[in-house]
Amino acid sequence: MSELAEALYRHLLSLLPPGRHPRKGGAADGMVGMLGALEASAVEEALALFRQALPQHAEGVFLEEVGRGRGLSRFQGELEAAFRNRVVQALRFWLLAGTLPGVRMWLEAAGYDSFIHEHFRDDPSIWAEFSVFLWPKISQYIADRWDEGGVWDDATYWDFTPHATEPYRVLALMREVKPAHAKVRSVYYIAGPRDAWDEGGAWDDGGAWNPEPIRIA
């Protein structure tokens, strides 16, 4: 008998009038014990279902149902942990969707550091276009890399290959959050240290940049 079943069994006994408690081990006592176990099972099942209604704890189809209720669907190849993080942050997302801060926030929620370059800064005639540079923070996004242990090495030049689903998933993320009038010109993927990047829009002249970015869209 579980601790909860034991507690409910004792609670049921306490509801009986004084002097009417069944004999320990008798048939009536067994029935009270069975009722306590059934009530405990119902409570445990209800608690388990309640956990599945919370995105922080939901799994599998339950998480997908919670996501649909918040206006989100799981992308092809998206890790459950990444989808859960998006569902948890859905309210912030809908408040910021269609804005530059929203794009940054949504990429971070999906597991990326990012830099977004708006091309109107270089040419006003392409005011609606932007490019995105991504640094994956989740090791499973990389299908093949120099160090399978996941430790970056600034001094070593190495190659990498994004997972096959990454181009589709990244573009789906962009379509979900970008302004309706905006167009993604290109997406670059960089499996290396984020702090080596110069956010002024150029490579850092103070040292070598490893690895080179890959254009995935």
CSV table of C-alpha atoms in Angstrom, one decimal:
chain,number,residue,atom,x,y,z
A,1,MET,CA,0.0,0.0,0.0
A,2,SER,CA,1.4,3.4,-1.0
A,3,GLU,CA,1.8,6.2,1.5
A,4,LEU,CA,-1.1,8.1,-0.1
A,5,ALA,CA,-3.3,4.9,0.0
A,6,GLU,CA,-2.4,4.4,3.6
A,7,ALA,CA,-3.2,8.0,4.5
A,8,LEU,CA,-6.6,7.8,2.8
A,9,TYR,CA,-7.3,4.4,4.4
A,10,ARG,CA,-6.7,6.0,7.8
A,11,HIS,CA,-8.8,9.0,6.8
A,12,LEU,CA,-11.8,6.8,5.9
A,13,LEU,CA,-11.5,5.0,9.2
A,14,SER,CA,-11.6,8.3,11.0
A,15,LEU,CA,-15.0,9.0,9.4
A,16,LEU,CA,-16.6,6.0,11.1
A,17,PRO,CA,-18.4,6.5,14.4
A,18,PRO,CA,-16.4,5.7,17.6
A,19,GLY,CA,-16.4,2.0,18.3
A,20,ARG,CA,-17.5,1.0,14.8
A,21,HIS,CA,-14.0,0.6,13.3
A,22,PRO,CA,-13.7,-2.8,11.6
A,23,ARG,CA,-11.6,-5.5,12.9
A,24,LYS,CA,-8.0,-5.3,11.6
A,25,GLY,CA,-7.5,-7.8,8.8
A,26,GLY,CA,-11.3,-8.5,8.5
A,27,ALA,CA,-13.5,-8.3,5.4
A,28,ALA,CA,-14.8,-4.8,6.4
A,29,ASP,CA,-11.2,-3.6,7.1
A,30,GLY,CA,-10.2,-5.0,3.7
A,31,MET,CA,-13.0,-3.1,2.0
A,32,VAL,CA,-11.9,0.2,3.6
A,33,GLY,CA,-8.4,-0.5,2.5
A,34,MET,CA,-9.6,-1.2,-1.1
A,35,LEU,CA,-11.6,2.1,-1.1
A,36,GLY,CA,-8.5,4.0,0.1
A,37,ALA,CA,-6.4,2.4,-2.7
A,38,LEU,CA,-9.0,3.3,-5.3
A,39,GLU,CA,-9.2,6.9,-4.1
A,40,ALA,CA,-5.4,7.1,-4.1
A,41,SER,CA,-5.2,5.8,-7.6
A,42,ALA,CA,-7.8,8.4,-8.8
A,43,VAL,CA,-5.9,11.2,-7.1
A,44,GLU,CA,-2.5,10.1,-8.6
A,45,GLU,CA,-4.0,9.8,-12.0
A,46,ALA,CA,-5.5,13.3,-11.7
A,47,LEU,CA,-2.2,14.8,-10.6
A,48,ALA,CA,-0.4,13.1,-13.5
A,49,LEU,CA,-2.9,14.5,-16.0
A,50,PHE,CA,-2.6,17.9,-14.4
A,51,ARG,CA,1.2,17.8,-14.9
A,52,GLN,CA,0.7,17.0,-18.5
A,53,ALA,CA,-1.4,20.2,-18.9
A,54,LEU,CA,1.7,22.3,-17.9
A,55,PRO,CA,4.2,22.9,-20.7
A,56,GLN,CA,7.1,22.6,-18.3
A,57,HIS,CA,6.2,19.0,-17.6
A,58,ALA,CA,4.1,17.8,-20.6
A,59,GLU,CA,5.5,15.2,-22.9
A,60,GLY,CA,4.8,13.8,-26.3
A,61,VAL,CA,1.2,14.3,-27.6
A,62,PHE,CA,0.3,16.1,-24.4
A,63,LEU,CA,2.9,18.7,-25.1
A,64,GLU,CA,1.7,19.1,-28.7
A,65,GLU,CA,-1.8,19.6,-27.5
A,66,VAL,CA,-0.7,22.3,-25.0
A,67,GLY,CA,1.2,23.9,-27.9
A,68,ARG,CA,-1.8,23.9,-30.2
A,69,GLY,CA,-3.8,25.5,-27.5
A,70,ARG,CA,-1.2,28.3,-27.5
A,71,GLY,CA,-1.2,28.6,-31.3
A,72,LEU,CA,2.0,26.7,-31.9
A,73,SER,CA,2.9,23.5,-33.8
A,74,ARG,CA,6.0,21.4,-33.6
A,75,PHE,CA,8.4,21.8,-36.5
A,76,GLN,CA,9.8,18.9,-38.5
A,77,GLY,CA,12.7,17.5,-36.6
A,78,GLU,CA,12.3,19.9,-33.7
A,79,LEU,CA,13.6,18.5,-30.4
A,80,GLU,CA,11.0,18.2,-27.7
A,81,ALA,CA,13.0,20.3,-25.3
A,82,ALA,CA,13.2,23.1,-27.9
A,83,PHE,CA,9.5,22.9,-28.6
A,84,ARG,CA,8.7,22.9,-24.9
A,85,ASN,CA,10.7,26.1,-24.4
A,86,ARG,CA,8.7,27.8,-27.2
A,87,VAL,CA,5.4,26.7,-25.7
A,88,VAL,CA,6.5,28.0,-22.3
A,89,GLN,CA,7.3,31.4,-23.8
A,90,ALA,CA,4.3,31.5,-26.2
A,91,LEU,CA,2.7,34.5,-24.4
A,92,ARG,CA,5.9,36.7,-24.8
A,93,PHE,CA,6.2,35.5,-28.4
A,94,TRP,CA,2.7,36.6,-29.4
A,95,LEU,CA,3.2,40.0,-27.8
A,96,LEU,CA,6.5,40.5,-29.8
A,97,ALA,CA,5.6,38.6,-33.0
A,98,GLY,CA,6.3,40.8,-36.1
A,99,THR,CA,9.1,42.8,-34.4
A,100,LEU,CA,12.8,42.6,-34.4
A,101,PRO,CA,13.0,41.9,-30.6
A,102,GLY,CA,10.4,39.1,-31.3
A,103,VAL,CA,12.6,37.5,-33.9
A,104,ARG,CA,15.6,37.6,-31.6
A,105,MET,CA,13.6,36.2,-28.7
A,106,TRP,CA,12.0,33.4,-30.7
A,107,LEU,CA,15.4,32.3,-32.1
A,108,GLU,CA,16.8,32.2,-28.6
A,109,ALA,CA,13.8,30.3,-27.3
A,110,ALA,CA,14.4,27.7,-30.0
A,111,GLY,CA,18.1,27.3,-29.0
A,112,TYR,CA,20.2,29.9,-30.9
A,113,ASP,CA,22.2,33.0,-30.3
A,114,SER,CA,21.6,35.3,-33.3
A,115,PHE,CA,22.7,38.4,-35.1
A,116,ILE,CA,20.2,40.1,-37.5
A,117,HIS,CA,21.4,42.4,-40.2
A,118,GLU,CA,18.7,44.7,-41.7
A,119,HIS,CA,19.8,45.5,-45.3
A,120,PHE,CA,18.1,48.9,-45.4
A,121,ARG,CA,21.1,50.1,-43.4
A,122,ASP,CA,23.3,49.5,-46.5
A,123,ASP,CA,20.7,50.1,-49.3
A,124,PRO,CA,17.3,51.9,-48.5
A,125,SER,CA,15.8,50.3,-51.6
A,126,ILE,CA,15.8,46.8,-49.9
A,127,TRP,CA,14.2,48.1,-46.7
A,128,ALA,CA,12.2,45.0,-46.1
A,129,GLU,CA,15.0,42.4,-46.3
A,130,PHE,CA,17.2,41.1,-43.5
A,131,SER,CA,19.8,38.3,-43.0
A,132,VAL,CA,20.3,36.2,-40.0
A,133,PHE,CA,23.4,34.7,-38.4
A,134,LEU,CA,22.9,31.8,-36.0
A,135,TRP,CA,25.0,30.1,-33.4
A,136,PRO,CA,23.3,26.9,-32.2
A,137,LYS,CA,23.3,26.3,-28.4
A,138,ILE,CA,22.0,22.8,-28.6
A,139,SER,CA,24.6,20.1,-29.6
A,140,GLN,CA,22.0,17.9,-31.5
A,141,TYR,CA,21.6,20.7,-34.1
A,142,ILE,CA,25.0,19.7,-35.5
A,143,ALA,CA,25.2,16.4,-37.3
A,144,ASP,CA,29.0,16.3,-37.7
A,145,ARG,CA,31.6,18.4,-36.1
A,146,TRP,CA,35.3,18.4,-35.2
A,147,ASP,CA,35.0,17.6,-31.5
A,148,GLU,CA,32.2,15.2,-30.7
A,149,GLY,CA,32.6,16.1,-27.1
A,150,GLY,CA,31.1,19.5,-27.8
A,151,VAL,CA,34.0,21.6,-26.6
A,152,TRP,CA,34.8,24.6,-28.8
A,153,ASP,CA,38.5,25.3,-29.6
A,154,ASP,CA,39.2,28.9,-30.7
A,155,ALA,CA,42.7,28.0,-31.9
A,156,THR,CA,41.7,25.1,-34.2
A,157,TYR,CA,40.1,25.4,-37.6
A,158,TRP,CA,37.4,22.7,-38.1
A,159,ASP,CA,34.4,21.9,-40.3
A,160,PHE,CA,30.9,21.1,-39.3
A,161,THR,CA,27.6,20.1,-40.8
A,162,PRO,CA,24.2,21.2,-39.5
A,163,HIS,CA,21.6,18.5,-39.0
A,164,ALA,CA,19.5,17.8,-42.2
A,165,THR,CA,16.3,19.3,-40.7
A,166,GLU,CA,17.9,22.6,-39.6
A,167,PRO,CA,17.3,24.6,-42.8
A,168,TYR,CA,13.6,23.7,-42.8
A,169,ARG,CA,13.2,24.3,-39.1
A,170,VAL,CA,15.0,27.7,-39.1
A,171,LEU,CA,13.0,29.0,-42.0
A,172,ALA,CA,9.8,27.8,-40.3
A,173,LEU,CA,10.8,29.8,-37.2
A,174,MET,CA,11.5,32.9,-39.3
A,175,ARG,CA,8.1,32.6,-41.1
A,176,GLU,CA,6.3,32.2,-37.8
A,177,VAL,CA,7.7,35.4,-36.2
A,178,LYS,CA,8.9,37.8,-38.9
A,179,PRO,CA,6.9,40.9,-39.9
A,180,ALA,CA,4.5,40.0,-42.8
A,181,HIS,CA,6.2,42.5,-45.2
A,182,ALA,CA,9.7,41.4,-44.4
A,183,LYS,CA,11.8,39.0,-46.5
A,184,VAL,CA,14.6,36.8,-45.3
A,185,ARG,CA,17.5,37.2,-47.7
A,186,SER,CA,19.9,34.7,-46.2
A,187,VAL,CA,20.5,32.6,-43.1
A,188,TYR,CA,24.1,31.7,-42.0
A,189,TYR,CA,24.9,29.0,-39.6
A,190,ILE,CA,28.0,29.2,-37.4
A,191,ALA,CA,28.9,26.3,-35.0
A,192,GLY,CA,31.4,28.2,-32.9
A,193,PRO,CA,31.9,30.8,-30.1
A,194,ARG,CA,29.4,33.6,-30.3
A,195,ASP,CA,31.8,36.1,-28.8
A,196,ALA,CA,34.2,36.0,-31.8
A,197,TRP,CA,31.6,37.9,-33.9
A,198,ASP,CA,31.8,41.6,-34.4
A,199,GLU,CA,28.2,42.9,-34.2
A,200,GLY,CA,29.2,45.9,-36.3
A,201,GLY,CA,28.7,43.7,-39.3
A,202,ALA,CA,32.3,42.6,-40.1
A,203,TRP,CA,34.6,39.9,-39.0
A,204,ASP,CA,36.8,40.6,-36.1
A,205,ASP,CA,40.2,41.8,-37.4
A,206,GLY,CA,41.9,41.0,-34.2
A,207,GLY,CA,42.1,37.3,-34.8
A,208,ALA,CA,41.2,34.3,-36.8
A,209,TRP,CA,37.5,33.3,-37.1
A,210,ASN,CA,36.8,29.6,-36.8
A,211,PRO,CA,34.8,28.0,-38.1
A,212,GLU,CA,33.5,29.7,-41.3
A,213,PRO,CA,29.8,30.3,-41.5
A,214,ILE,CA,27.6,28.0,-43.7
A,215,ARG,CA,24.7,29.5,-45.7
A,216,ILE,CA,21.7,27.3,-45.2
A,217,ALA,CA,19.1,29.6,-46.8
